GROMACS .gro file of C-alpha atoms in nm:
model
  378
    1UNK     CA    1   9.493   7.592   7.454
    2UNK     CA    2   9.827   7.583   7.386
    3UNK     CA    3   9.753   7.551   7.010
    4UNK     CA    4   9.543   7.826   7.024
    5UNK     CA    5   9.875   8.045   7.169
    6UNK     CA    6  10.030   7.895   6.903
    7UNK     CA    7   9.809   8.044   6.637
    8UNK     CA    8   9.811   8.396   6.803
    9UNK     CA    9  10.180   8.438   6.799
   10UNK     CA   10  10.222   8.314   6.419
   11UNK     CA   11   9.943   8.605   6.323
   12UNK     CA   12  10.181   8.821   6.555
   13UNK     CA   13  10.429   8.727   6.342
   14UNK     CA   14  10.263   8.796   5.997
   15UNK     CA   15  10.146   9.122   6.132
   16UNK     CA   16  10.511   9.204   6.149
   17UNK     CA   17  10.574   9.101   5.803
   18UNK     CA   18  10.254   9.311   5.660
   19UNK     CA   19  10.414   9.631   5.847
   20UNK     CA   20  10.786   9.667   5.740
   21UNK     CA   21  10.897  10.009   5.720
   22UNK     CA   22  11.210  10.080   5.741
   23UNK     CA   23  11.106  10.463   5.816
   24UNK     CA   24  11.170  10.618   6.162
   25UNK     CA   25  10.824  10.829   6.233
   26UNK     CA   26  10.881  11.061   6.500
   27UNK     CA   27  11.215  11.193   6.219
   28UNK     CA   28  11.536  11.158   6.438
   29UNK     CA   29  11.868  11.029   6.306
   30UNK     CA   30  12.019  10.750   6.522
   31UNK     CA   31  12.310  11.035   6.607
   32UNK     CA   32  11.993  11.278   6.722
   33UNK     CA   33  11.863  11.016   6.889
   34UNK     CA   34  12.168  10.905   7.053
   35UNK     CA   35  12.294  11.262   7.175
   36UNK     CA   36  11.918  11.327   7.323
   37UNK     CA   37  11.921  11.033   7.536
   38UNK     CA   38  12.264  11.021   7.663
   39UNK     CA   39  12.214  11.433   7.766
   40UNK     CA   40  12.159  11.367   8.126
   41UNK     CA   41  11.853  11.590   8.068
   42UNK     CA   42  11.533  11.373   8.041
   43UNK     CA   43  11.353  11.720   7.960
   44UNK     CA   44  11.535  11.663   7.605
   45UNK     CA   45  11.419  11.356   7.532
   46UNK     CA   46  11.163  11.282   7.255
   47UNK     CA   47  10.850  11.322   7.423
   48UNK     CA   48  10.691  11.004   7.492
   49UNK     CA   49  10.354  10.868   7.339
   50UNK     CA   50  10.115  10.843   7.614
   51UNK     CA   51   9.744  10.750   7.662
   52UNK     CA   52   9.518  10.967   7.864
   53UNK     CA   53   9.461  10.726   8.122
   54UNK     CA   54   9.834  10.682   8.119
   55UNK     CA   55   9.878  11.026   8.250
   56UNK     CA   56   9.849  11.018   8.597
   57UNK     CA   57  10.114  10.980   8.833
   58UNK     CA   58  10.306  10.950   8.497
   59UNK     CA   59  10.707  10.919   8.588
   60UNK     CA   60  10.981  10.858   8.267
   61UNK     CA   61  11.219  10.617   8.297
   62UNK     CA   62  11.549  10.685   8.463
   63UNK     CA   63  11.750  10.530   8.686
   64UNK     CA   64  11.671  10.377   9.012
   65UNK     CA   65  11.733  10.638   9.333
   66UNK     CA   66  11.837  10.530   9.703
   67UNK     CA   67  11.672  10.217   9.893
   68UNK     CA   68  11.433  10.362  10.141
   69UNK     CA   69  11.367  10.184  10.468
   70UNK     CA   70  11.063  10.208  10.612
   71UNK     CA   71  11.080  10.441  10.938
   72UNK     CA   72  10.973  10.153  11.191
   73UNK     CA   73  11.214   9.866  11.028
   74UNK     CA   74  11.529  10.082  10.916
   75UNK     CA   75  11.820   9.897  10.759
   76UNK     CA   76  12.077   9.754  10.968
   77UNK     CA   77  12.409   9.495  10.789
   78UNK     CA   78  12.277   9.275  11.129
   79UNK     CA   79  11.943   9.273  11.014
   80UNK     CA   80  12.008   9.157  10.690
   81UNK     CA   81  12.248   8.907  10.720
   82UNK     CA   82  11.886   8.729  10.974
   83UNK     CA   83  11.693   8.825  10.743
   84UNK     CA   84  11.961   8.613  10.467
   85UNK     CA   85  12.001   8.294  10.630
   86UNK     CA   86  11.576   8.330  10.731
   87UNK     CA   87  11.516   8.361  10.335
   88UNK     CA   88  11.682   8.029  10.309
   89UNK     CA   89  11.591   7.820  10.606
   90UNK     CA   90  11.319   7.527  10.472
   91UNK     CA   91  11.223   7.503  10.854
   92UNK     CA   92  11.042   7.808  10.836
   93UNK     CA   93  10.798   7.572  10.606
   94UNK     CA   94  10.588   7.248  10.728
   95UNK     CA   95  10.770   6.981  10.512
   96UNK     CA   96  11.077   7.167  10.605
   97UNK     CA   97  11.161   7.169  10.269
   98UNK     CA   98  11.101   7.453  10.104
   99UNK     CA   99  11.241   7.782  10.186
  100UNK     CA  100  11.159   8.161  10.045
  101UNK     CA  101  11.444   8.149   9.806
  102UNK     CA  102  11.312   7.815   9.656
  103UNK     CA  103  11.081   8.022   9.456
  104UNK     CA  104  11.331   8.294   9.408
  105UNK     CA  105  11.617   8.162   9.355
  106UNK     CA  106  11.941   8.376   9.288
  107UNK     CA  107  12.083   8.138   9.033
  108UNK     CA  108  11.785   8.161   8.814
  109UNK     CA  109  11.702   8.530   8.830
  110UNK     CA  110  11.541   8.541   9.152
  111UNK     CA  111  11.278   8.348   9.009
  112UNK     CA  112  11.235   7.974   8.959
  113UNK     CA  113  11.245   7.938   8.561
  114UNK     CA  114  10.912   7.785   8.590
  115UNK     CA  115  10.552   7.873   8.438
  116UNK     CA  116  10.421   7.835   8.762
  117UNK     CA  117  10.608   7.724   9.104
  118UNK     CA  118  10.578   7.432   9.273
  119UNK     CA  119  10.505   7.440   9.682
  120UNK     CA  120  10.377   7.169   9.965
  121UNK     CA  121  10.369   6.821   9.864
  122UNK     CA  122  10.411   6.935   9.489
  123UNK     CA  123  10.124   7.148   9.429
  124UNK     CA  124  10.148   7.382   9.134
  125UNK     CA  125  10.013   7.717   9.162
  126UNK     CA  126   9.854   7.933   8.926
  127UNK     CA  127  10.068   8.233   8.866
  128UNK     CA  128  10.447   8.265   8.837
  129UNK     CA  129  10.696   8.331   9.073
  130UNK     CA  130  10.844   8.669   8.993
  131UNK     CA  131  11.181   8.861   9.068
  132UNK     CA  132  11.265   8.997   9.435
  133UNK     CA  133  11.571   9.194   9.287
  134UNK     CA  134  11.408   9.602   9.356
  135UNK     CA  135  11.114   9.485   9.518
  136UNK     CA  136  11.203   9.742   9.774
  137UNK     CA  137  11.046  10.004   9.565
  138UNK     CA  138  10.712   9.866   9.453
  139UNK     CA  139  10.395   9.967   9.660
  140UNK     CA  140  10.207   9.671   9.671
  141UNK     CA  141  10.333   9.346   9.629
  142UNK     CA  142  10.222   9.032   9.467
  143UNK     CA  143  10.046   8.993   9.087
  144UNK     CA  144   9.678   9.131   9.250
  145UNK     CA  145   9.862   9.374   9.532
  146UNK     CA  146   9.678   9.154   9.819
  147UNK     CA  147   9.982   9.294  10.033
  148UNK     CA  148  10.056   9.658  10.117
  149UNK     CA  149  10.424   9.613  10.267
  150UNK     CA  150  10.709   9.349  10.216
  151UNK     CA  151  10.644   9.247  10.564
  152UNK     CA  152  10.333   9.186  10.494
  153UNK     CA  153  10.377   8.939  10.226
  154UNK     CA  154  10.642   8.750  10.416
  155UNK     CA  155  10.367   8.637  10.560
  156UNK     CA  156  10.130   8.460  10.352
  157UNK     CA  157  10.387   8.250  10.102
  158UNK     CA  158  10.454   8.055  10.475
  159UNK     CA  159  10.110   8.033  10.580
  160UNK     CA  160   9.952   7.968  10.172
  161UNK     CA  161   9.885   7.598  10.170
  162UNK     CA  162  10.005   7.486   9.842
  163UNK     CA  163  10.321   7.688   9.918
  164UNK     CA  164  10.511   7.675  10.224
  165UNK     CA  165  10.202   7.528  10.385
  166UNK     CA  166  10.247   7.624  10.761
  167UNK     CA  167  10.105   7.837  10.983
  168UNK     CA  168  10.368   8.184  11.139
  169UNK     CA  169  10.333   8.035  11.456
  170UNK     CA  170  10.485   7.694  11.444
  171UNK     CA  171  10.748   7.877  11.190
  172UNK     CA  172  10.885   8.135  11.444
  173UNK     CA  173  10.866   7.811  11.729
  174UNK     CA  174  11.094   7.670  11.481
  175UNK     CA  175  11.316   7.872  11.520
  176UNK     CA  176  11.324   7.958  11.846
  177UNK     CA  177  11.380   7.635  11.941
  178UNK     CA  178  11.717   7.667  11.733
  179UNK     CA  179  11.977   7.763  11.985
  180UNK     CA  180  12.237   7.869  11.712
  181UNK     CA  181  11.991   8.194  11.569
  182UNK     CA  182  11.991   8.327  11.897
  183UNK     CA  183  12.364   8.535  11.894
  184UNK     CA  184  12.179   8.669  11.545
  185UNK     CA  185  11.870   8.817  11.692
  186UNK     CA  186  12.108   8.963  11.945
  187UNK     CA  187  12.302   9.127  11.722
  188UNK     CA  188  12.012   9.212  11.506
  189UNK     CA  189  11.708   9.311  11.733
  190UNK     CA  190  11.883   9.397  12.083
  191UNK     CA  191  11.798   9.069  12.243
  192UNK     CA  192  11.726   8.658  12.132
  193UNK     CA  193  11.365   8.674  12.193
  194UNK     CA  194  11.213   8.530  11.849
  195UNK     CA  195  10.877   8.686  11.698
  196UNK     CA  196  10.647   8.675  11.404
  197UNK     CA  197  10.732   9.026  11.356
  198UNK     CA  198  11.096   9.020  11.365
  199UNK     CA  199  11.152   8.744  11.121
  200UNK     CA  200  10.935   8.927  10.881
  201UNK     CA  201  11.124   9.245  10.931
  202UNK     CA  202  11.436   9.014  10.899
  203UNK     CA  203  11.348   8.882  10.610
  204UNK     CA  204  11.189   9.181  10.418
  205UNK     CA  205  11.538   9.368  10.510
  206UNK     CA  206  11.748   9.128  10.301
  207UNK     CA  207  11.477   9.152  10.046
  208UNK     CA  208  11.440   9.526   9.999
  209UNK     CA  209  11.891   9.482   9.999
  210UNK     CA  210  11.864   9.346   9.664
  211UNK     CA  211  11.902   9.605   9.413
  212UNK     CA  212  12.087   9.647   9.052
  213UNK     CA  213  12.375   9.822   8.981
  214UNK     CA  214  12.372  10.031   8.711
  215UNK     CA  215  12.236   9.846   8.366
  216UNK     CA  216  12.335   9.946   8.054
  217UNK     CA  217  12.043  10.172   8.005
  218UNK     CA  218  12.193  10.376   8.298
  219UNK     CA  219  12.474  10.411   8.165
  220UNK     CA  220  12.340  10.565   7.844
  221UNK     CA  221  12.091  10.815   8.023
  222UNK     CA  222  12.376  10.899   8.237
  223UNK     CA  223  12.591  11.055   7.989
  224UNK     CA  224  12.776  10.710   7.846
  225UNK     CA  225  12.666  10.767   7.457
  226UNK     CA  226  12.803  10.454   7.356
  227UNK     CA  227  12.658  10.249   7.598
  228UNK     CA  228  12.387  10.108   7.374
  229UNK     CA  229  12.393   9.983   7.013
  230UNK     CA  230  12.235  10.159   6.778
  231UNK     CA  231  11.949   9.810   6.783
  232UNK     CA  232  11.895   9.886   7.147
  233UNK     CA  233  11.860  10.249   7.104
  234UNK     CA  234  11.658  10.244   6.898
  235UNK     CA  235  11.417   9.971   7.074
  236UNK     CA  236  11.478  10.228   7.372
  237UNK     CA  237  11.275  10.528   7.148
  238UNK     CA  238  11.058  10.224   7.012
  239UNK     CA  239  10.958  10.139   7.358
  240UNK     CA  240  10.866  10.564   7.442
  241UNK     CA  241  10.646  10.587   7.141
  242UNK     CA  242  10.526  10.378   6.901
  243UNK     CA  243  10.583  10.066   7.066
  244UNK     CA  244  10.348  10.207   7.364
  245UNK     CA  245  10.544  10.000   7.626
  246UNK     CA  246  10.587  10.373   7.849
  247UNK     CA  247  10.200  10.359   7.896
  248UNK     CA  248  10.282  10.073   8.180
  249UNK     CA  249  10.631  10.044   8.250
  250UNK     CA  250  10.691  10.404   8.349
  251UNK     CA  251  10.904  10.548   8.636
  252UNK     CA  252  11.324  10.373   8.719
  253UNK     CA  253  11.144  10.070   8.840
  254UNK     CA  254  10.990  10.039   8.493
  255UNK     CA  255  10.640   9.997   8.629
  256UNK     CA  256  10.311  10.181   8.720
  257UNK     CA  257  10.227   9.969   8.934
  258UNK     CA  258   9.911   9.971   8.841
  259UNK     CA  259   9.652   9.717   8.738
  260UNK     CA  260   9.556   9.632   8.359
  261UNK     CA  261   9.392   9.440   8.188
  262UNK     CA  262   9.549   9.300   7.882
  263UNK     CA  263   9.308   9.007   7.775
  264UNK     CA  264   9.438   8.728   7.884
  265UNK     CA  265   9.185   8.665   8.218
  266UNK     CA  266   9.095   8.311   8.011
  267UNK     CA  267   8.743   8.384   8.152
  268UNK     CA  268   8.547   8.066   8.195
  269UNK     CA  269   8.826   7.869   8.044
  270UNK     CA  270   9.134   7.652   8.187
  271UNK     CA  271   9.309   7.961   8.254
  272UNK     CA  272   9.102   8.130   8.449
  273UNK     CA  273   9.259   8.395   8.677
  274UNK     CA  274   9.017   8.718   8.772
  275UNK     CA  275   9.321   8.917   8.967
  276UNK     CA  276   9.339   9.198   9.122
  277UNK     CA  277   8.876   9.097   9.154
  278UNK     CA  278   8.968   8.879   9.405
  279UNK     CA  279   9.090   9.088   9.627
  280UNK     CA  280   8.847   9.418   9.591
  281UNK     CA  281   8.531   9.193   9.468
  282UNK     CA  282   8.527   9.530   9.213
  283UNK     CA  283   8.380   9.364   8.876
  284UNK     CA  284   8.584   9.665   8.646
  285UNK     CA  285   8.872   9.465   8.844
  286UNK     CA  286   8.824   9.105   8.680
  287UNK     CA  287   9.161   9.044   8.500
  288UNK     CA  288   9.342   9.348   8.575
  289UNK     CA  289   9.733   9.221   8.728
  290UNK     CA  290  10.002   9.473   8.859
  291UNK     CA  291  10.215   9.582   8.569
  292UNK     CA  292  10.573   9.384   8.680
  293UNK     CA  293  10.913   9.519   8.627
  294UNK     CA  294  11.091   9.527   8.381
  295UNK     CA  295  11.402   9.576   8.526
  296UNK     CA  296  11.647   9.226   8.448
  297UNK     CA  297  11.362   9.107   8.282
  298UNK     CA  298  11.543   8.916   8.050
  299UNK     CA  299  11.667   8.677   8.308
  300UNK     CA  300  11.328   8.588   8.472
  301UNK     CA  301  11.135   8.439   8.161
  302UNK     CA  302  10.856   8.244   8.156
  303UNK     CA  303  10.647   8.607   8.151
  304UNK     CA  304  10.339   8.732   8.223
  305UNK     CA  305  10.138   8.603   8.579
  306UNK     CA  306  10.064   8.278   8.404
  307UNK     CA  307  10.354   8.193   8.237
  308UNK     CA  308  10.241   8.165   7.936
  309UNK     CA  309  10.566   8.314   7.745
  310UNK     CA  310  10.855   8.163   7.755
  311UNK     CA  311  11.032   8.413   7.515
  312UNK     CA  312  11.007   8.793   7.541
  313UNK     CA  313  10.971   8.811   7.114
  314UNK     CA  314  10.651   8.668   7.219
  315UNK     CA  315  10.579   8.875   7.407
  316UNK     CA  316  10.655   9.207   7.232
  317UNK     CA  317  10.434   8.988   6.948
  318UNK     CA  318  10.130   8.949   7.133
  319UNK     CA  319  10.151   9.284   7.193
  320UNK     CA  320  10.228   9.408   6.827
  321UNK     CA  321   9.881   9.194   6.729
  322UNK     CA  322   9.683   9.383   7.005
  323UNK     CA  323   9.701   9.041   7.209
  324UNK     CA  324   9.385   8.903   7.307
  325UNK     CA  325   9.007   8.912   7.279
  326UNK     CA  326   8.792   8.787   7.499
  327UNK     CA  327   8.454   8.781   7.321
  328UNK     CA  328   8.133   8.646   7.530
  329UNK     CA  329   7.967   8.373   7.422
  330UNK     CA  330   7.627   8.316   7.502
  331UNK     CA  331   7.576   8.305   7.801
  332UNK     CA  332   7.810   8.536   7.899
  333UNK     CA  333   7.699   8.827   7.751
  334UNK     CA  334   7.485   8.978   7.981
  335UNK     CA  335   7.733   8.883   8.257
  336UNK     CA  336   7.864   9.169   8.449
  337UNK     CA  337   8.187   9.021   8.574
  338UNK     CA  338   8.306   8.961   8.207
  339UNK     CA  339   8.647   9.111   8.157
  340UNK     CA  340   8.711   9.392   7.920
  341UNK     CA  341   9.102   9.502   7.774
  342UNK     CA  342   9.247   9.815   7.884
  343UNK     CA  343   9.212  10.040   7.605
  344UNK     CA  344   9.552  10.165   7.574
  345UNK     CA  345   9.641   9.771   7.427
  346UNK     CA  346   9.627   9.846   7.085
  347UNK     CA  347   9.714   9.656   6.723
  348UNK     CA  348  10.100   9.819   6.694
  349UNK     CA  349  10.201   9.786   6.313
  350UNK     CA  350  10.548   9.719   6.444
  351UNK     CA  351  10.814   9.525   6.153
  352UNK     CA  352  10.992   9.259   6.283
  353UNK     CA  353  11.314   9.448   6.300
  354UNK     CA  354  11.161   9.723   6.503
  355UNK     CA  355  11.032   9.388   6.778
  356UNK     CA  356  11.378   9.265   6.800
  357UNK     CA  357  11.502   9.583   6.871
  358UNK     CA  358  11.218   9.635   7.118
  359UNK     CA  359  11.354   9.268   7.325
  360UNK     CA  360  11.743   9.428   7.242
  361UNK     CA  361  11.706   9.756   7.445
  362UNK     CA  362  11.509   9.501   7.737
  363UNK     CA  363  11.844   9.327   7.783
  364UNK     CA  364  11.983   9.632   7.835
  365UNK     CA  365  11.797   9.683   8.167
  366UNK     CA  366  11.940   9.394   8.327
  367UNK     CA  367  12.284   9.447   8.532
  368UNK     CA  368  12.437   9.110   8.570
  369UNK     CA  369  12.333   8.804   8.762
  370UNK     CA  370  12.248   8.908   9.067
  371UNK     CA  371  12.401   8.596   9.264
  372UNK     CA  372  12.500   8.550   9.625
  373UNK     CA  373  12.599   8.225   9.793
  374UNK     CA  374  12.354   8.098   9.994
  375UNK     CA  375  12.418   8.093  10.399
  376UNK     CA  376  12.516   7.800  10.627
  377UNK     CA  377  12.217   7.778  10.870
  378UNK     CA  378  12.227   7.838  11.237
   0.00000   0.00000   0.00000
């Protein structure tokens, strides 16, 4: 399988070399692009290249709005601080050794830097741990969208036998038995009672507080003309036009929050993952995964739901080649669940220079390495 990926990446590189062109097909000079994108008025930007599939609900990229908190779980500094302690507390796990921060470590971009994460008893999962920076903007959670709220999401890894391997009621009892936590629950919720709901609400509040400050990209589109180099600016323009990235990675969150099949299901093979199908049981959802945010993306490698892509350049080169082709074998020809790649995935004919301009642009979506010191636990 690894050899197959190396071969595909090599093909992608050949496509880049054979398709080299120095002309901008949209006809803009670099100075014109700089004026348009820094105008502060997105209506003046060059029109994005959109497939019909992407037009419904489309919103262009731009600065992040203010974070909204649910009516039933409003923000408070005390609740956030309690959630921060619980997020780093391994006593929420069956072994007493694994915390939420084990897979979402601030030192590694709020992910863990592994292809897939290690959990209880050094078991490995099947999916890459995404960053939780800006997670409060998400509408569904996990690669397959199986949780509808952050509060629901908090509970799942605690109870997953491969991850933290504990029942939520037992995790709650552990926290309840720690006398030092009581004053923090009083500050956050008005009384010292420890409940599952309070734990999930506090952790979700902390996670929603992890919002990126303005990036170089945000500075450019807010009026700072020199915020991006020519290479980065060209990457932005390609992102919205020739490279088709904007079709899935749109909105200020840089994700349409929809589910797409990129041709990476590995159906019937070692790395098979049926994706959204495992939630909906609909054949058309086989191999579909949620579009991840691209904010802070260069600090969160490896990439894709299975972590099989080590660098951003690998990802762009694979898109350039049209991703993989999943061809049914004899016994799969009439299989109703055989996955079908999105029609929005096609060969791009990007040059080597354009590939690396897009990578350069993606790096401008990082604000700074969002680090915090782990709290002192009660």
